[in-house]
GROMACS .gro file of C-alpha atoms in nm:
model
  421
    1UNK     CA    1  13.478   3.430   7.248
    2UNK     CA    2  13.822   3.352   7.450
    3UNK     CA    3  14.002   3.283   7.090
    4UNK     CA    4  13.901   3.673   7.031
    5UNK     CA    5  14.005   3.787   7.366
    6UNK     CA    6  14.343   3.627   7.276
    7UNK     CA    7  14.357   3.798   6.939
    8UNK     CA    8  14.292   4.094   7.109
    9UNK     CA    9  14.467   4.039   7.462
   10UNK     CA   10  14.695   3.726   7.427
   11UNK     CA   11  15.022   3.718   7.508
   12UNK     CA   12  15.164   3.773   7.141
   13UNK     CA   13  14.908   4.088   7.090
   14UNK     CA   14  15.030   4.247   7.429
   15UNK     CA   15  15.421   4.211   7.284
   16UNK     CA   16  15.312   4.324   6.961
   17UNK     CA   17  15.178   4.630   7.142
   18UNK     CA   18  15.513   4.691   7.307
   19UNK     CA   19  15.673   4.716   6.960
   20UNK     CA   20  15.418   4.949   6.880
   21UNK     CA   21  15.457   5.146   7.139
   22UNK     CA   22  15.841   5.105   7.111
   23UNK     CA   23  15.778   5.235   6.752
   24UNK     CA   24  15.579   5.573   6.905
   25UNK     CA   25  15.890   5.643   7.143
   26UNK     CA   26  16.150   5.630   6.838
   27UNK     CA   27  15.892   5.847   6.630
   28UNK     CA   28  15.923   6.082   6.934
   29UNK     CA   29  16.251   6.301   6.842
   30UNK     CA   30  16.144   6.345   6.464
   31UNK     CA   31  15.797   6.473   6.594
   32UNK     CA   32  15.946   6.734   6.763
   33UNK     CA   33  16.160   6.846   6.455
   34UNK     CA   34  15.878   6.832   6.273
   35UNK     CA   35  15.730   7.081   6.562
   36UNK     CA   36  16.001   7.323   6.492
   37UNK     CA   37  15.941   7.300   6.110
   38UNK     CA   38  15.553   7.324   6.112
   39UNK     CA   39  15.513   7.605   6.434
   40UNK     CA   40  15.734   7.852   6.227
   41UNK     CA   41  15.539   7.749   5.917
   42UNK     CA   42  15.230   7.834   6.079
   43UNK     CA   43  15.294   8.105   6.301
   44UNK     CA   44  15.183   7.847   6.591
   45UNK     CA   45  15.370   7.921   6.898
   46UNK     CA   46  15.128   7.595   7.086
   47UNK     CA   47  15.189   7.321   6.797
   48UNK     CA   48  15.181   7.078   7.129
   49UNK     CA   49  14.827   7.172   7.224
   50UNK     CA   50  14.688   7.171   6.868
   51UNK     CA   51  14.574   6.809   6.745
   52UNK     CA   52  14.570   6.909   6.383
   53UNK     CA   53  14.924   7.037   6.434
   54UNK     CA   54  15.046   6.788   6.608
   55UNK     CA   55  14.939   6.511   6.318
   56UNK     CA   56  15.109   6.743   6.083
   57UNK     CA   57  15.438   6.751   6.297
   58UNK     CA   58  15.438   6.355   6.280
   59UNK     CA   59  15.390   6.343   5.898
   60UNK     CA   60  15.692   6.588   5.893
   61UNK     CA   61  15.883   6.342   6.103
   62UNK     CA   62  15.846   6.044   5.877
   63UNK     CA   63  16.041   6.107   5.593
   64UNK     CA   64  16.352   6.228   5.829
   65UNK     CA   65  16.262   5.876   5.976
   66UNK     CA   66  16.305   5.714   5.640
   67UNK     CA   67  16.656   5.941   5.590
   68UNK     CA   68  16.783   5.795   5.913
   69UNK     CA   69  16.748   5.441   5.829
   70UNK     CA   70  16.900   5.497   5.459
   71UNK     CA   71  17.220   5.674   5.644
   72UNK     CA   72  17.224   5.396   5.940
   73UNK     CA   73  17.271   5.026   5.783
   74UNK     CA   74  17.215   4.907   6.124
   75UNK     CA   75  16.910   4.995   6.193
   76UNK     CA   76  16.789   4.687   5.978
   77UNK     CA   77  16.976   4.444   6.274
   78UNK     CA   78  16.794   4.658   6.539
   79UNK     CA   79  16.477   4.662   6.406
   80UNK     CA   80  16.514   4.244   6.299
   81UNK     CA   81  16.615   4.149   6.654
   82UNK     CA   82  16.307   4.366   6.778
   83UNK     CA   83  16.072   4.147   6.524
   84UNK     CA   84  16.235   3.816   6.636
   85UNK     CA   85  16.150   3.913   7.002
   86UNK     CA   86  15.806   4.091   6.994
   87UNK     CA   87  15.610   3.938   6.674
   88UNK     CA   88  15.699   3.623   6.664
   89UNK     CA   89  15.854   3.626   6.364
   90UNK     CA   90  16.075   3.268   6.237
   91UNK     CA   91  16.464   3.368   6.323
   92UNK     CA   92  16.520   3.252   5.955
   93UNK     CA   93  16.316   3.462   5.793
   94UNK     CA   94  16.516   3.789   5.907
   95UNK     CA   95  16.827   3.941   5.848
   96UNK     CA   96  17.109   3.947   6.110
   97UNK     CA   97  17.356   4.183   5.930
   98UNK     CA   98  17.332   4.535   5.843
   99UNK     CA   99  17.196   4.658   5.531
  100UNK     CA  100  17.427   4.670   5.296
  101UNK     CA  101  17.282   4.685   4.932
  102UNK     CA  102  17.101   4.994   4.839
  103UNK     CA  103  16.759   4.742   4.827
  104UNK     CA  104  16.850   4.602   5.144
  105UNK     CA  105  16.884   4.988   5.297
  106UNK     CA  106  16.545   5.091   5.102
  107UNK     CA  107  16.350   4.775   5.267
  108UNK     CA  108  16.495   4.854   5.593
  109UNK     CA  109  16.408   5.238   5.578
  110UNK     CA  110  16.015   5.102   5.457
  111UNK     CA  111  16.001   4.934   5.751
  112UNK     CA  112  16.162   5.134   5.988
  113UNK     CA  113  15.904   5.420   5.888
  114UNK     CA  114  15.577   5.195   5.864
  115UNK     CA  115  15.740   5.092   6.241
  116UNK     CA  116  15.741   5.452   6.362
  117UNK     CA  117  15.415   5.545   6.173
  118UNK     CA  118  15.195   5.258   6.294
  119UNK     CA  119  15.371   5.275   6.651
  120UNK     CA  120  15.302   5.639   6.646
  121UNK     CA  121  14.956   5.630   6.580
  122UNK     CA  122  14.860   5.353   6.823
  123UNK     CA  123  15.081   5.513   7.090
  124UNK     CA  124  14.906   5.847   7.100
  125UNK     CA  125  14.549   5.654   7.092
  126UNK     CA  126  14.730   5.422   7.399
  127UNK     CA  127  14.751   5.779   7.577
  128UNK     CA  128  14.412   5.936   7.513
  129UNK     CA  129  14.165   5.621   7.488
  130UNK     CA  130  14.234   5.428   7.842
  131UNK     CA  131  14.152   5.763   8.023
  132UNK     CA  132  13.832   5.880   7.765
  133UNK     CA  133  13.695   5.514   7.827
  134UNK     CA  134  13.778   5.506   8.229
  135UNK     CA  135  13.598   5.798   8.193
  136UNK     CA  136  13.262   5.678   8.046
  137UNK     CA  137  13.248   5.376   8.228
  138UNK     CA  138  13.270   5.560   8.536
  139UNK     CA  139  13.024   5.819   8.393
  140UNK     CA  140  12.719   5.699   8.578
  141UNK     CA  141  12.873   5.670   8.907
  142UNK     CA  142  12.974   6.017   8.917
  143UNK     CA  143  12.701   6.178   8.818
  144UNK     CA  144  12.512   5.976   9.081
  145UNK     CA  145  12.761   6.131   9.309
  146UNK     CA  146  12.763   6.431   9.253
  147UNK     CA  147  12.520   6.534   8.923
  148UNK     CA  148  12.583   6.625   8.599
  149UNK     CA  149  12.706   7.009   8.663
  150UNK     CA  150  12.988   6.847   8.901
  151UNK     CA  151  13.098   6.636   8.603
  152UNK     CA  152  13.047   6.872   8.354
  153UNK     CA  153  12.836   6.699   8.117
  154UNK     CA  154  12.633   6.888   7.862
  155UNK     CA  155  12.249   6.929   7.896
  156UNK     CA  156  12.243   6.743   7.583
  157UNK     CA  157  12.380   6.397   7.738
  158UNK     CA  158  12.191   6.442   8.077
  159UNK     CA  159  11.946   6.167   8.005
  160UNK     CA  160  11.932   5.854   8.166
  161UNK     CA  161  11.980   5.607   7.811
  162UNK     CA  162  12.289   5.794   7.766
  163UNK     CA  163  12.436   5.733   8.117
  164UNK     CA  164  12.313   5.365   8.038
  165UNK     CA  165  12.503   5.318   7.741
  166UNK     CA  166  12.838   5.501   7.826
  167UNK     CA  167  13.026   5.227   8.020
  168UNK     CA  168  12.911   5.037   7.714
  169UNK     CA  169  13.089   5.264   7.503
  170UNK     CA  170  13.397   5.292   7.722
  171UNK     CA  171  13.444   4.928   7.727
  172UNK     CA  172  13.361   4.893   7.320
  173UNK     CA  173  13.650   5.182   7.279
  174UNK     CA  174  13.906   4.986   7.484
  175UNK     CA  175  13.833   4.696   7.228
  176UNK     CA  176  13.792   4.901   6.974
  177UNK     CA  177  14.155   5.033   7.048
  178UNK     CA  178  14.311   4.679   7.143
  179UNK     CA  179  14.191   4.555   6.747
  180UNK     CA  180  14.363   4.866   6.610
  181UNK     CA  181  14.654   4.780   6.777
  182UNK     CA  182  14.626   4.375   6.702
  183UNK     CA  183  14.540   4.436   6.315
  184UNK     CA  184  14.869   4.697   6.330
  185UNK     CA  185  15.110   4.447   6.460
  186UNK     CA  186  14.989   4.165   6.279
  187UNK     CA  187  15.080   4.360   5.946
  188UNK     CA  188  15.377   4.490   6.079
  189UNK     CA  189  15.471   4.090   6.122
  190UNK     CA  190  15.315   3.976   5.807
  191UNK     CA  191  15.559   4.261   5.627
  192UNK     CA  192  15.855   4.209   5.807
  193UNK     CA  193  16.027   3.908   5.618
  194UNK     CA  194  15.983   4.084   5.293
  195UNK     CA  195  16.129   4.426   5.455
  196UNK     CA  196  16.383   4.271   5.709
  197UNK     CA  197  16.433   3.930   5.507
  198UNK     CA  198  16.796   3.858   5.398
  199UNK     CA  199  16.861   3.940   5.035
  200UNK     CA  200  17.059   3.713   4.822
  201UNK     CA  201  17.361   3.856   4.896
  202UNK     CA  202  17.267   3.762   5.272
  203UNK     CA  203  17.208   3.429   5.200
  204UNK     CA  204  17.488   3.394   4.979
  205UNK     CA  205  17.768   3.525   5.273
  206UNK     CA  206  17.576   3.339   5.531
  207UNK     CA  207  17.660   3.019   5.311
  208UNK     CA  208  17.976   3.093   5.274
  209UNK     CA  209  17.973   3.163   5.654
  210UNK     CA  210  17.844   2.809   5.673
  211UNK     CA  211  18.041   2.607   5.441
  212UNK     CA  212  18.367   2.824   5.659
  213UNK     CA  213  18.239   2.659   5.944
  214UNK     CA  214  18.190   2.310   5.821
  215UNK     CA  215  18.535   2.320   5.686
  216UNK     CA  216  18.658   2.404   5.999
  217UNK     CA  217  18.450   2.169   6.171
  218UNK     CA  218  18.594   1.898   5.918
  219UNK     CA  219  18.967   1.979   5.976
  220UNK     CA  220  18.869   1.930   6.397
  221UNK     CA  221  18.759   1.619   6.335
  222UNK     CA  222  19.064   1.495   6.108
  223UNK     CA  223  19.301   1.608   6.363
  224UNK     CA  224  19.129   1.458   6.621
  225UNK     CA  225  19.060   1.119   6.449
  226UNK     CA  226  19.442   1.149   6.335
  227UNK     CA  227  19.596   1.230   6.657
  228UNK     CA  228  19.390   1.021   6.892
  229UNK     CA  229  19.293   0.765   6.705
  230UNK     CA  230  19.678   0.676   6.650
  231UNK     CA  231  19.791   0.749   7.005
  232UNK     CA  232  19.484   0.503   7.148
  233UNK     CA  233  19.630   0.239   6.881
  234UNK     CA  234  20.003   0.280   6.978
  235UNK     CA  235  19.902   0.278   7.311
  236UNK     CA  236  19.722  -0.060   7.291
  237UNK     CA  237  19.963  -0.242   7.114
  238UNK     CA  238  20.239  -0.116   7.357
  239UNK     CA  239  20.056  -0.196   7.660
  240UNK     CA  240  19.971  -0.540   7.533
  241UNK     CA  241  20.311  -0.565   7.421
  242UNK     CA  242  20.444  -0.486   7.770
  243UNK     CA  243  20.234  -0.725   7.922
  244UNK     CA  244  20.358  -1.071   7.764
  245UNK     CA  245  20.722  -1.006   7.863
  246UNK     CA  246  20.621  -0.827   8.170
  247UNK     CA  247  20.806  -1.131   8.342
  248UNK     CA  248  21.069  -1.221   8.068
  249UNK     CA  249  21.195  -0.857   7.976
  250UNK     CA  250  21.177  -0.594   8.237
  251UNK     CA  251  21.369  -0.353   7.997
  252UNK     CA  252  21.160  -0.377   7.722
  253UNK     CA  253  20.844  -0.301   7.961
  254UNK     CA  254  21.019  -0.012   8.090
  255UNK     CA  255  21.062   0.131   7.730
  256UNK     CA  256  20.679   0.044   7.631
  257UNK     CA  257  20.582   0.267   7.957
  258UNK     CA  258  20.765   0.557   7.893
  259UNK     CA  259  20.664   0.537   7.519
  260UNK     CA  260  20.288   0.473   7.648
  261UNK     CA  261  20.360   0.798   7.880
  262UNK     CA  262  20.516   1.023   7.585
  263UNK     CA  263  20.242   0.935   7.363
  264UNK     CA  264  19.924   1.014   7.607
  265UNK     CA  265  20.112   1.324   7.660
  266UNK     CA  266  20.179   1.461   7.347
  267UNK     CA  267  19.793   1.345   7.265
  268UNK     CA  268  19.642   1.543   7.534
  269UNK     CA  269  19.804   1.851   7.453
  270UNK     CA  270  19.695   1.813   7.101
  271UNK     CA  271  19.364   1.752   7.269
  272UNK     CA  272  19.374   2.063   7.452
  273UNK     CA  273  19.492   2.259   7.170
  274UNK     CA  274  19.191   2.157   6.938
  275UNK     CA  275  18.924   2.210   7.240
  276UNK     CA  276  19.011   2.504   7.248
  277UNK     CA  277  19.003   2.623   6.930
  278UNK     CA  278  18.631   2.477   6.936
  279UNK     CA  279  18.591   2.685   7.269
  280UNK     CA  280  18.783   3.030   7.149
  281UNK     CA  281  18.664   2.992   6.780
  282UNK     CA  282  19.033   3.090   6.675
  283UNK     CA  283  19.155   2.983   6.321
  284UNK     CA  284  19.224   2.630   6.300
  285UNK     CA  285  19.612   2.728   6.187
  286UNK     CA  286  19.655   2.925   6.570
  287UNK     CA  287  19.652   2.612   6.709
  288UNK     CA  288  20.007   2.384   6.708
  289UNK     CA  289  20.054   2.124   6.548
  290UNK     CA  290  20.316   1.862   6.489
  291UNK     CA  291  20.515   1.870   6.152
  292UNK     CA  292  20.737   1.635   5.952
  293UNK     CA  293  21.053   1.836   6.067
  294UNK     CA  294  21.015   1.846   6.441
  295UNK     CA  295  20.828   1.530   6.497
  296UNK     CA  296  20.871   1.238   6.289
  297UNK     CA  297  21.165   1.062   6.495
  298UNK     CA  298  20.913   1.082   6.834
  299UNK     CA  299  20.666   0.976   6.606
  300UNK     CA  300  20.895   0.695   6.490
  301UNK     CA  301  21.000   0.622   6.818
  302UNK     CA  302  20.667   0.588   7.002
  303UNK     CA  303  20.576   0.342   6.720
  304UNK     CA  304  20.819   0.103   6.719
  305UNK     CA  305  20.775   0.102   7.122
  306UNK     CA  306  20.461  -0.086   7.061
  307UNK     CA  307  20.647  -0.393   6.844
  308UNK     CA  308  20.577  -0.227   6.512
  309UNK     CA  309  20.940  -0.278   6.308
  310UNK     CA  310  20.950   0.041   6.145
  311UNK     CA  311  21.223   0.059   5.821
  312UNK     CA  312  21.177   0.485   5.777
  313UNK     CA  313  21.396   0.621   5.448
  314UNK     CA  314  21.380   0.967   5.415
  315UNK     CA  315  21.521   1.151   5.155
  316UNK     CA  316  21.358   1.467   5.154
  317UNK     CA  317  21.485   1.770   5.354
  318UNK     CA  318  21.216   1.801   5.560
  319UNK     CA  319  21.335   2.140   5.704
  320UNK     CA  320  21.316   2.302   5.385
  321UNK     CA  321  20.943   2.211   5.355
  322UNK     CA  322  20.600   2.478   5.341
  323UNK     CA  323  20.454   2.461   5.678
  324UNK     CA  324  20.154   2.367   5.547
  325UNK     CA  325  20.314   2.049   5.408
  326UNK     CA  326  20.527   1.949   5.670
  327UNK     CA  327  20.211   1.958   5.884
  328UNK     CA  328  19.939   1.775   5.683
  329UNK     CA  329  20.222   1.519   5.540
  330UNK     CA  330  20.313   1.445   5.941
  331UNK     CA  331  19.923   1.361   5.940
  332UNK     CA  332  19.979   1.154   5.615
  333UNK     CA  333  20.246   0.928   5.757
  334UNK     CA  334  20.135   0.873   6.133
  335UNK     CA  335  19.771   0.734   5.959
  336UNK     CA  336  19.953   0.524   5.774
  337UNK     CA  337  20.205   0.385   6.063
  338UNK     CA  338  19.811   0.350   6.265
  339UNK     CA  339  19.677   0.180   5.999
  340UNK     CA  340  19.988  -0.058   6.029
  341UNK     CA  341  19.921  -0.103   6.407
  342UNK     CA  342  19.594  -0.186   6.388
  343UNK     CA  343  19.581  -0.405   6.133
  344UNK     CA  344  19.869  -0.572   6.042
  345UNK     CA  345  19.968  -0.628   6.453
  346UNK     CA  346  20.289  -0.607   6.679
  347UNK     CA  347  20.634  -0.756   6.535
  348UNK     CA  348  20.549  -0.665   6.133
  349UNK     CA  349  20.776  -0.488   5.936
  350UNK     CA  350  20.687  -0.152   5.742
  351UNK     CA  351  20.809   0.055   5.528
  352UNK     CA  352  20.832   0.396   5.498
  353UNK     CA  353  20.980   0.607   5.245
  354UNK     CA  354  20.964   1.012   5.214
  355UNK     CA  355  21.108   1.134   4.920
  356UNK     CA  356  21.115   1.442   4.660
  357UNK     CA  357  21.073   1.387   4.304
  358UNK     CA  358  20.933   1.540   4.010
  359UNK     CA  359  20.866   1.854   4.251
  360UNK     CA  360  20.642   1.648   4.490
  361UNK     CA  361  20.671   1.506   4.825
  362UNK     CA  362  20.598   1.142   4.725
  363UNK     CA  363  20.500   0.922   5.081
  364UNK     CA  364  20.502   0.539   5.047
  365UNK     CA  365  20.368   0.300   5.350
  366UNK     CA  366  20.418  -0.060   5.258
  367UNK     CA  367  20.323  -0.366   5.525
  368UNK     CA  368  20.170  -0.739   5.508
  369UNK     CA  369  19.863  -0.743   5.569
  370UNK     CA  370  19.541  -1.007   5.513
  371UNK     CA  371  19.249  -0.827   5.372
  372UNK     CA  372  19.237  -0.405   5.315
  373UNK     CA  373  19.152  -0.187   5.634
  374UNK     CA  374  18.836  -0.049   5.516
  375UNK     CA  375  18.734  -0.445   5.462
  376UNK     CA  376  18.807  -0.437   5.853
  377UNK     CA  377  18.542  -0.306   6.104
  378UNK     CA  378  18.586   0.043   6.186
  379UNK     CA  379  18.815   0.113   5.883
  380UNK     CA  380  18.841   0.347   5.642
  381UNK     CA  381  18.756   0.657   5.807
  382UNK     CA  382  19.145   0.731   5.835
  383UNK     CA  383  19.202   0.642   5.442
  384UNK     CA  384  18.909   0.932   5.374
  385UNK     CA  385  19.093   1.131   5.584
  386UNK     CA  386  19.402   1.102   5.394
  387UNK     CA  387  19.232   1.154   5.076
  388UNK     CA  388  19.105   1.449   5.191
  389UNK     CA  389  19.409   1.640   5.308
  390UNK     CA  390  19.607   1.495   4.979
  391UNK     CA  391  19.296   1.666   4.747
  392UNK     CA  392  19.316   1.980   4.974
  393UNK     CA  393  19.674   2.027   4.916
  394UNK     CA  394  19.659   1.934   4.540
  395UNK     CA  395  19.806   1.567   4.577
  396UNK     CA  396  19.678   1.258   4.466
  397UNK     CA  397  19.655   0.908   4.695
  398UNK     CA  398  19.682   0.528   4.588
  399UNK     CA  399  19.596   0.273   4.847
  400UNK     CA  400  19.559  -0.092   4.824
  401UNK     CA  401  19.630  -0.452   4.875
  402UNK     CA  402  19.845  -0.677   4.677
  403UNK     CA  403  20.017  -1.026   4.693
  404UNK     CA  404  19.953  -0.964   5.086
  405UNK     CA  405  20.112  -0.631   5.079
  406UNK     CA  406  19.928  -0.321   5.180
  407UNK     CA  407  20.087  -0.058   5.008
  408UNK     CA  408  19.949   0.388   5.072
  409UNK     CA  409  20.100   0.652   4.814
  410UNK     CA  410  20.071   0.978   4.836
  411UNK     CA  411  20.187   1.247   4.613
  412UNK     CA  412  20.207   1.616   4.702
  413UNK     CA  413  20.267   1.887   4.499
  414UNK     CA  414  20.588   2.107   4.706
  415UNK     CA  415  20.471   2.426   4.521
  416UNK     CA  416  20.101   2.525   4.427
  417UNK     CA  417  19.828   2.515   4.661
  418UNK     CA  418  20.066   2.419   4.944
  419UNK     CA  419  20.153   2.798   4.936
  420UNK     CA  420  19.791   2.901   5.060
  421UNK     CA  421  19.725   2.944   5.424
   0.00000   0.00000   0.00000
């Protein structure tokens, strides 16, 4: 018995309702077109007072219903975002974009008129049914009160089974009139995901949308492994530096400070500018970056500050570079010069060498080393990294140990791909 009062009363039938009745109150304005279509039609100057009329008027109505949702693609996101929060319908199984296909606009206007005729119907019985069965059940006590020519009941009904059985009947009508409208909305749900469900073209841009975001998402995370990932490294190695000739060479501490300063500096900022592109949800590109051009030599600098002997040949023109390559190939070289730091230690020598041949950047980092990083814990994820923005820009990327020499190099193409945004 209380599992059929909650079909019948729960909370999900009472919100299911609401739509309904939500449904009646949009049906509203095409019911009173379809007044001033069917009054002239029938010489009726009292459509409003005639019940027959009336029900004619609302089957007018429909079809400019249906017309309206055709003409309006959003009325599919209107009507979905209803569903989601009054039938307890699955997120995922509706739409969140206007129609936009002529299916998608014909499944929307289906609804959207099954919506206005079911909500119509039950909204005109949630008018004249609470009164009629108040009515009945209170039919007894008022003509105990004051007889059945003060109530107006008909000779017909004035016998005592019938006052008996009419609060019976008023209550049966209320239930009668709460299962109309719980069978209604449960359809109404049951037919939404087919009516309101994406298409495949919805599911198609909303993967797109997805695989958008993860790439986005992906370039974050390089930038921040990249940039703070080496600056924690340099940083380590300087202040460990500084502190074994803290005593024996004040000079060389003093250099190792400001570098450690300069470098948590520049990091933060980078920090800050990739936060906030998480927090704004601008395009990765709005926020700065350093490039080969403007930032190698601080780069350089803030490296060798830690003990790293840096040997840099560069034979490209880095200000002539795309952008786009300056930027990822600044990337490119200051994993490889972290790599170095952390795994090949204070006082090594490496290499670097930037040149142009063939009509690509070529970018070699050479240093001894015992072992490969990504045999080293936490390894590797920087070498991935480098892959990735090599493959992404057309390039190709060689990394590996031999004779004790750790030896990255990258090749990227200077025209091509490097030309996209």
């Amino acid at each position: 018995m209380s599992r059929f009062a909650r079909l019948l009363f729960g909370r999900r039938a009472r919100r299911r309702w609401i739509h309904l009745i939500l449904g009646g109150a949009l049906a509203m304005p095409y019911v009173f077109v379809g007044q001033l279509v069917v009054g002239p039609a029938t010489d009726s100057r009292y459509v409003f007072n005639d019940l027959p009329l009336q029900l004619l008027s609302f089957a007018v109505g429909l079809p400019l219903a249906t017309i309206t949702a055709v003409l309006f693609p959003l009325t599919r996101s209107l009507e979905a975002g209803a569903v989601r929060s009054l039938c307890g319908v699955e997120a995922g199984l509706l739409a969140h974009g206007p129609a936009r296909t002529r299916a998608a606009k014909g499944r929307a206007a289906a609804w959207f008129t099954l919506h206005l005729g079911f909500g119509g119907i039950i909204s005109g019985m949630s008018l004249a049914v609470p009164p009629f069965a108040g009515f009945l059940v209170a039919l007894p006590l008022l003509v105990w009160l004051g007889g059945a020519e003060l109530v107006g009941l008909p000779e017909a009904l004035d016998h005592t089974w019938v006052l008996a059985l009419a609060p019976v009947a008023g209550v049966a009508t209320m239930v009668a009139l709460a299962g109309c409208a719980a069978v209604s909305g449960t359809l109404l749900a049951r037919w939404a995901p087919a009516l309101l469900g994406p298409t495949p073209e919805d599911r198609l841009a909303a993967a797109e949308a997805r695989a958008a975001d993860l790439a986005v998402r992906n370039r974050l995370a390089r930038e921040l492994h990249d940039s703070v990932g080496h600056a924690l490294s340099a940083v380590t190695l300087q202040a460990s530096a500084a502190r074994r000739v803290l005593d024996s060479d004040p000079e060389f501490v003093r250099d190792a400070l400001a570098a450690i300063e300069d470098t948590t500096r520049r990091t933060v900022g980078e920090l800050d500018a990739v936060l906030g592109v998480l927090r704004e949800g601008n395009a990765p590109g709005t926020a700065p970056a350093p490039t080969l051009a403007a930032d190698l030599a601080g780069l350089l600098r803030r490296t060798r500050a830690g003990g790293l002997r840096v040997t840099a040949t560069l034979t490209a023109d880095a200000e002539a570079l795309p952008p786009v390559l300056s930027r990822e190939a600044y990337r490119i070289v200051q994993e490889g010069l972290s790599n170095a730091l952390k795994h090949a230690g204070a006082g090594v020598t490496v290499l670097l060498r930037i040149e142009v041949a063939d009509g690509h950047l070529g970018i070699t980092v050479e240093n001894p080393v015992d072992g490969a990083p990504e045999c080293r814990p936490g390894g590797g994820h920087g070498l991935r990294g480098i892959a990735d923005r090599a493959r992404l820009l057309g390039g190709t990327t060689e990394a590996g140990a031999a004779e004790g020499t750790w030896r990255l190099r990258v090749r990227l193409p200077m025209r091509g791909p490097v030309d996209c945004p």
